[in-house]
mmCIF file of C-alpha atoms in Angstrom:
data_model
loop_
_atom_site.group_PDB
_atom_site.id
_atom_site.type_symbol
_atom_site.label_atom_id
_atom_site.label_comp_id
_atom_site.label_asym_id
_atom_site.label_seq_id
_atom_site.Cartn_x
_atom_site.Cartn_y
_atom_site.Cartn_z
ATOM 1 C CA UNK A 1 8.110 -22.385 0.349
ATOM 2 C CA UNK A 2 6.103 -19.653 2.082
ATOM 3 C CA UNK A 3 8.982 -18.441 4.227
ATOM 4 C CA UNK A 4 11.301 -18.498 1.207
ATOM 5 C CA UNK A 5 8.916 -16.307 -0.795
ATOM 6 C CA UNK A 6 8.487 -13.972 2.163
ATOM 7 C CA UNK A 7 12.256 -13.638 2.502
ATOM 8 C CA UNK A 8 12.539 -12.989 -1.240
ATOM 9 C CA UNK A 9 10.122 -10.078 -0.907
ATOM 10 C CA UNK A 10 11.879 -8.752 2.206
ATOM 11 C CA UNK A 11 15.167 -8.776 0.287
ATOM 12 C CA UNK A 12 13.498 -7.081 -2.693
ATOM 13 C CA UNK A 13 12.415 -4.157 -0.522
ATOM 14 C CA UNK A 14 15.986 -3.808 0.749
ATOM 15 C CA UNK A 15 17.291 -3.886 -2.824
ATOM 16 C CA UNK A 16 14.876 -1.109 -3.844
ATOM 17 C CA UNK A 17 16.265 1.102 -1.067
ATOM 18 C CA UNK A 18 19.951 0.248 -1.442
ATOM 19 C CA UNK A 19 22.365 3.066 -2.150
ATOM 20 C CA UNK A 20 19.873 5.904 -1.723
ATOM 21 C CA UNK A 21 20.334 8.943 0.484
ATOM 22 C CA UNK A 22 17.924 9.770 3.273
ATOM 23 C CA UNK A 23 16.539 12.571 1.102
ATOM 24 C CA UNK A 24 15.909 10.148 -1.775
ATOM 25 C CA UNK A 25 14.269 7.630 0.578
ATOM 26 C CA UNK A 26 11.860 10.403 1.686
ATOM 27 C CA UNK A 27 10.848 11.353 -1.864
ATOM 28 C CA UNK A 28 7.052 11.072 -2.214
ATOM 29 C CA UNK A 29 5.451 9.240 -5.120
ATOM 30 C CA UNK A 30 2.902 11.744 -6.441
ATOM 31 C CA UNK A 31 0.463 14.077 -4.773
ATOM 32 C CA UNK A 32 -1.755 13.464 -2.857
ATOM 33 C CA UNK A 33 -0.033 10.201 -1.863
ATOM 34 C CA UNK A 34 2.416 10.345 1.027
ATOM 35 C CA UNK A 35 4.090 7.115 -0.084
ATOM 36 C CA UNK A 36 7.902 7.003 -0.023
ATOM 37 C CA UNK A 37 10.490 4.259 0.253
ATOM 38 C CA UNK A 38 11.260 5.338 3.826
ATOM 39 C CA UNK A 39 7.552 5.235 4.628
ATOM 40 C CA UNK A 40 7.349 1.738 3.153
ATOM 41 C CA UNK A 41 10.198 0.486 5.326
ATOM 42 C CA UNK A 42 8.499 1.983 8.383
ATOM 43 C CA UNK A 43 5.167 0.472 7.308
ATOM 44 C CA UNK A 44 6.641 -2.988 6.805
ATOM 45 C CA UNK A 45 8.311 -2.854 10.236
ATOM 46 C CA UNK A 46 4.870 -2.098 11.668
ATOM 47 C CA UNK A 47 3.221 -4.888 9.667
ATOM 48 C CA UNK A 48 5.849 -7.447 10.718
ATOM 49 C CA UNK A 49 5.322 -6.450 14.356
ATOM 50 C CA UNK A 50 1.526 -6.605 14.242
ATOM 51 C CA UNK A 51 1.132 -9.918 12.419
ATOM 52 C CA UNK A 52 3.906 -11.915 14.017
ATOM 53 C CA UNK A 53 4.375 -10.462 17.487
ATOM 54 C CA UNK A 54 0.874 -9.267 18.307
ATOM 55 C CA UNK A 55 -1.403 -11.608 16.344
ATOM 56 C CA UNK A 56 0.559 -14.872 16.201
ATOM 57 C CA UNK A 57 2.551 -14.607 19.439
ATOM 58 C CA UNK A 58 0.100 -12.566 21.522
ATOM 59 C CA UNK A 59 2.690 -10.011 22.651
ATOM 60 C CA UNK A 60 1.384 -6.756 24.080
ATOM 61 C CA UNK A 61 3.807 -4.508 22.202
ATOM 62 C CA UNK A 62 2.920 -0.945 21.210
ATOM 63 C CA UNK A 63 2.340 0.083 17.626
ATOM 64 C CA UNK A 64 5.308 1.698 15.923
ATOM 65 C CA UNK A 65 5.770 5.279 14.737
ATOM 66 C CA UNK A 66 2.841 6.734 16.711
ATOM 67 C CA UNK A 67 0.274 4.768 14.699
ATOM 68 C CA UNK A 68 -2.002 4.491 17.742
ATOM 69 C CA UNK A 69 -2.610 8.255 17.415
ATOM 70 C CA UNK A 70 -2.284 8.626 13.635
ATOM 71 C CA UNK A 71 -3.159 5.669 11.406
ATOM 72 C CA UNK A 72 -0.812 6.657 8.568
ATOM 73 C CA UNK A 73 2.079 7.951 10.686
ATOM 74 C CA UNK A 74 4.450 5.400 9.154
ATOM 75 C CA UNK A 75 3.943 7.000 5.715
ATOM 76 C CA UNK A 76 3.048 10.571 6.631
ATOM 77 C CA UNK A 77 5.671 11.398 9.249
ATOM 78 C CA UNK A 78 8.914 10.790 7.325
ATOM 79 C CA UNK A 79 10.146 14.350 6.796
ATOM 80 C CA UNK A 80 12.338 14.202 9.904
ATOM 81 C CA UNK A 81 12.369 10.429 10.442
ATOM 82 C CA UNK A 82 15.704 8.656 10.629
ATOM 83 C CA UNK A 83 16.361 6.131 7.862
ATOM 84 C CA UNK A 84 18.901 4.367 10.083
ATOM 85 C CA UNK A 85 16.287 3.960 12.821
ATOM 86 C CA UNK A 86 13.654 2.762 10.351
ATOM 87 C CA UNK A 87 15.933 0.136 8.799
ATOM 88 C CA UNK A 88 17.220 -1.035 12.194
ATOM 89 C CA UNK A 89 13.659 -1.372 13.494
ATOM 90 C CA UNK A 90 12.540 -3.187 10.344
ATOM 91 C CA UNK A 91 15.490 -5.623 10.526
ATOM 92 C CA UNK A 92 14.760 -6.280 14.210
ATOM 93 C CA UNK A 93 11.073 -6.947 13.528
ATOM 94 C CA UNK A 94 11.962 -9.275 10.637
ATOM 95 C CA UNK A 95 14.313 -11.287 12.867
ATOM 96 C CA UNK A 96 11.710 -11.546 15.618
ATOM 97 C CA UNK A 97 9.094 -12.580 13.039
ATOM 98 C CA UNK A 98 11.408 -15.295 11.709
ATOM 99 C CA UNK A 99 11.925 -16.687 15.225
ATOM 100 C CA UNK A 100 8.209 -16.706 15.969
ATOM 101 C CA UNK A 101 7.432 -18.311 12.627
ATOM 102 C CA UNK A 102 10.116 -20.996 13.006
ATOM 103 C CA UNK A 103 8.652 -22.029 16.365
ATOM 104 C CA UNK A 104 5.076 -22.488 15.106
ATOM 105 C CA UNK A 105 3.405 -25.235 13.118
ATOM 106 C CA UNK A 106 1.936 -23.936 9.859
ATOM 107 C CA UNK A 107 -1.665 -24.442 11.049
ATOM 108 C CA UNK A 108 -1.175 -22.760 14.437
ATOM 109 C CA UNK A 109 -3.845 -20.193 15.217
ATOM 110 C CA UNK A 110 -2.724 -16.769 16.384
ATOM 111 C CA UNK A 111 -3.165 -15.852 20.027
ATOM 112 C CA UNK A 112 -4.981 -12.630 19.135
ATOM 113 C CA UNK A 113 -7.721 -12.118 16.607
ATOM 114 C CA UNK A 114 -7.332 -9.515 13.889
ATOM 115 C CA UNK A 115 -10.503 -7.592 13.063
ATOM 116 C CA UNK A 116 -12.522 -10.217 14.962
ATOM 117 C CA UNK A 117 -11.105 -13.157 13.002
ATOM 118 C CA UNK A 118 -8.756 -15.975 13.934
ATOM 119 C CA UNK A 119 -5.671 -16.115 11.733
ATOM 120 C CA UNK A 120 -3.543 -19.170 11.099
ATOM 121 C CA UNK A 121 0.216 -19.031 10.747
ATOM 122 C CA UNK A 122 -0.230 -20.084 7.087
ATOM 123 C CA UNK A 123 -2.700 -17.231 6.493
ATOM 124 C CA UNK A 124 -0.284 -14.705 8.028
ATOM 125 C CA UNK A 125 2.586 -15.917 5.815
ATOM 126 C CA UNK A 126 0.441 -15.695 2.672
ATOM 127 C CA UNK A 127 -0.828 -12.267 3.707
ATOM 128 C CA UNK A 128 2.724 -11.032 4.347
ATOM 129 C CA UNK A 129 3.832 -12.229 0.904
ATOM 130 C CA UNK A 130 0.908 -10.326 -0.610
ATOM 131 C CA UNK A 131 1.663 -7.228 1.470
ATOM 132 C CA UNK A 132 5.309 -7.144 0.445
ATOM 133 C CA UNK A 133 4.531 -7.953 -3.207
ATOM 134 C CA UNK A 134 2.070 -5.050 -3.428
ATOM 135 C CA UNK A 135 4.430 -2.589 -1.790
ATOM 136 C CA UNK A 136 7.415 -3.844 -3.776
ATOM 137 C CA UNK A 137 5.482 -2.883 -6.905
ATOM 138 C CA UNK A 138 5.139 0.607 -5.444
ATOM 139 C CA UNK A 139 8.820 0.552 -4.487
ATOM 140 C CA UNK A 140 9.794 -0.359 -8.045
ATOM 141 C CA UNK A 141 7.977 2.698 -9.385
ATOM 142 C CA UNK A 142 9.432 4.966 -6.707
ATOM 143 C CA UNK A 143 12.976 3.752 -7.337
ATOM 144 C CA UNK A 144 12.592 4.205 -11.081
ATOM 145 C CA UNK A 145 11.405 7.766 -10.465
ATOM 146 C CA UNK A 146 14.380 8.491 -8.200
ATOM 147 C CA UNK A 147 17.249 7.215 -10.338
ATOM 148 C CA UNK A 148 15.907 5.094 -13.190
ATOM 149 C CA UNK A 149 16.798 1.754 -11.557
ATOM 150 C CA UNK A 150 14.364 -1.051 -12.405
ATOM 151 C CA UNK A 151 14.126 -4.802 -11.815
ATOM 152 C CA UNK A 152 13.035 -7.274 -9.142
#
């Protein structure tokens, strides 16, 4: 059930971005926010990588988009970012996350702590559902602003 809901939210983010130009994907929500659909895709690629590859699997992979130097680089640095690269990276991180998740029992504890706390596989899945659900709400508003499209 958890992986099905997570996949639903992953697909919802893709649906919110479908058919838009790179310029439309870069459109910011409202000042002073730097939120855009492209930034959200970049952010979710980062989140997938951190929770599944770093926390659950213990991989020593670098943060994406220069986030080690600038915390909000995924959102802030989209003016010249490639949408193709962002979507390809996000899809790759999702596939790697699915493989890691499929290989773990639900109560497995991650190999790295996050903010000094152990995290179970179940906790990560629930957190990822929450993360996508929150940002999909933002995505819905952004998409409506861009072209009037609404829905899941």
